[in-house]
Amino acid sequence: MVVLGIESTAHTASVGIVDDEARVLGLASDFYQPPSGGIHPREAANHHVEVLPTLVGKALEAAHTSPKEVEAVAFAQGPGLGPCLRAGATVARMLSLAWQRPLVPVNHCVAHVEIARVLSGLDDPLLLYASGGNTQVIAYARRRYRVLGETLDVGVGNFLDKLWIGLGGRFPGGPAIEEEARRGQELLALPYSVHGMDVAFSGMLTASLALHAKGANRPDLAYSVEVTAYSMLTEITERALAHRGRNAVVLGGGVACNGRLREMVRAMTESRGGTMFGPPKSLCVDNGAMIAWTGQLAFRAGVTTPVERSAVQPRQRTDLVPTPWRPD
Ligand code: AMP
Ligand code: MG
């Protein structure tokens, strides 16, 4: 039997179908691309409403399965943008009622951990979750996934996107900055903002734009921003590993597609005798398969919600979500 999962926390509308051995049988995604500037929650939600029904059909088709085989319908309950979450939740409720299948709420951040955990085969890794809206170091301890460190202002991806738009580019900034950074030659001094296991990016954004106004070229800026921001993330990941006495790291989030970040975290982890695993990009970015897989785990552990109590939770905290599928 399979679980169908719906992801719609931010830009991405996605439907995944996953079996009880974490095989991704079907995955269909569609990304909202703002015409200019950053994401507008209502516009993104309208996009999701439009594409989700088609994505459900495509995912079922790719999985060569039918609604009869779907055991439960999982959806990302939070955290995320309210209108976007509601679009996905509404489709999930509708399918749950129409197919008479239980509805399973899933925390988006926990889903990033669980898909990376099962793909890596690592039992108890720490997750560096680096995406547009979220930047967190997460580890399991005493019945919950705990946020050990996080951004104190914007997510690292959000920072990269804002910077790139400020430099005259278009969303998404992360991949464009990665490309531009290959031509960078000089490492410019930028604010390096690590506070214990937390990080902050707004100082680097202001400083980078100020350097650009004074004539710094884009390749040097891109290179310097990558080296500085990813060093910060590598440092807090290492500190979390040291404090938790762990030696395995998995990656998640759109920014975790970045080659330099992967290499830096890999080098750090291996220098400690540990292991780093980055999922394939399609499962690193927001996707319905991670919601479906976490839905499998949750459903088998007895987690379901009645439709009338399935409200989305835009600010749902990772460490408030019970994880009864994990032995204590
Ligand atoms: P997510 O929020 O997980 O959907 O990821 C979207 C974010 O990932 C955006 O902020 C992108 O700029 C960023 N991103 C995607 N690919 C890369 C990359 N190769 N390097 C850095 N950032 C990236
Ligand atoms: Mg995400």
PDB file of N, CA, C and O and ligand atoms in Angstrom, residues 9 108 112 129 131 134 253 285-286 290, ligand 2:
ATOM      1  N   THR A   9       4.228  24.324   1.049  1.00  0.00           N
ATOM      2  CA  THR A   9       4.535  25.306   2.101  1.00  0.00           C
ATOM      3  C   THR A   9       4.977  26.658   1.547  1.00  0.00           C
ATOM      4  O   THR A   9       4.815  27.674   2.200  1.00  0.00           O
ATOM      5  N   HIS A 108       6.780  19.897   7.958  1.00  0.00           N
ATOM      6  CA  HIS A 108       7.647  20.023   6.791  1.00  0.00           C
ATOM      7  C   HIS A 108       9.126  19.795   7.134  1.00  0.00           C
ATOM      8  O   HIS A 108       9.847  19.120   6.382  1.00  0.00           O
ATOM      9  N   HIS A 112      11.863  16.754   5.910  1.00  0.00           N
ATOM     10  CA  HIS A 112      13.216  16.858   5.333  1.00  0.00           C
ATOM     11  C   HIS A 112      14.167  15.893   6.044  1.00  0.00           C
ATOM     12  O   HIS A 112      14.985  15.236   5.407  1.00  0.00           O
ATOM     13  N   TYR A 129      19.418  21.915   7.632  1.00  0.00           N
ATOM     14  CA  TYR A 129      18.282  22.239   6.777  1.00  0.00           C
ATOM     15  C   TYR A 129      18.454  23.687   6.307  1.00  0.00           C
ATOM     16  O   TYR A 129      18.319  24.625   7.101  1.00  0.00           O
ATOM     17  N   SER A 131      17.188  26.198   3.512  1.00  0.00           N
ATOM     18  CA  SER A 131      16.257  26.427   2.408  1.00  0.00           C
ATOM     19  C   SER A 131      15.982  27.915   2.278  1.00  0.00           C
ATOM     20  O   SER A 131      16.714  28.738   2.830  1.00  0.00           O
ATOM     21  N   ASN A 134      13.829  28.616   5.743  1.00  0.00           N
ATOM     22  CA  ASN A 134      14.332  27.980   6.967  1.00  0.00           C
ATOM     23  C   ASN A 134      15.826  27.753   6.915  1.00  0.00           C
ATOM     24  O   ASN A 134      16.374  27.387   5.873  1.00  0.00           O
ATOM     25  N   GLY A 253      16.778  20.904   1.995  1.00  0.00           N
ATOM     26  CA  GLY A 253      16.473  22.284   1.616  1.00  0.00           C
ATOM     27  C   GLY A 253      17.132  22.650   0.297  1.00  0.00           C
ATOM     28  O   GLY A 253      18.145  22.050  -0.088  1.00  0.00           O
ATOM     29  N   VAL A 285      15.144  19.547  -2.322  1.00  0.00           N
ATOM     30  CA  VAL A 285      14.202  20.667  -2.400  1.00  0.00           C
ATOM     31  C   VAL A 285      12.851  20.190  -1.854  1.00  0.00           C
ATOM     32  O   VAL A 285      12.640  19.002  -1.616  1.00  0.00           O
ATOM     33  N   ASP A 286      11.950  21.135  -1.657  1.00  0.00           N
ATOM     34  CA  ASP A 286      10.621  20.773  -1.175  1.00  0.00           C
ATOM     35  C   ASP A 286       9.974  19.809  -2.156  1.00  0.00           C
ATOM     36  O   ASP A 286      10.013  20.030  -3.376  1.00  0.00           O
ATOM     37  N   MET A 290       8.744  13.473   0.337  1.00  0.00           N
ATOM     38  CA  MET A 290       9.152  13.490   1.753  1.00  0.00           C
ATOM     39  C   MET A 290       7.931  13.577   2.669  1.00  0.00           C
ATOM     40  O   MET A 290       7.929  13.023   3.770  1.00  0.00           O
TER      41      MET A 290
HETATM   42 MG    MG B   2      11.755  23.003   2.704  1.00  0.00          MG
END
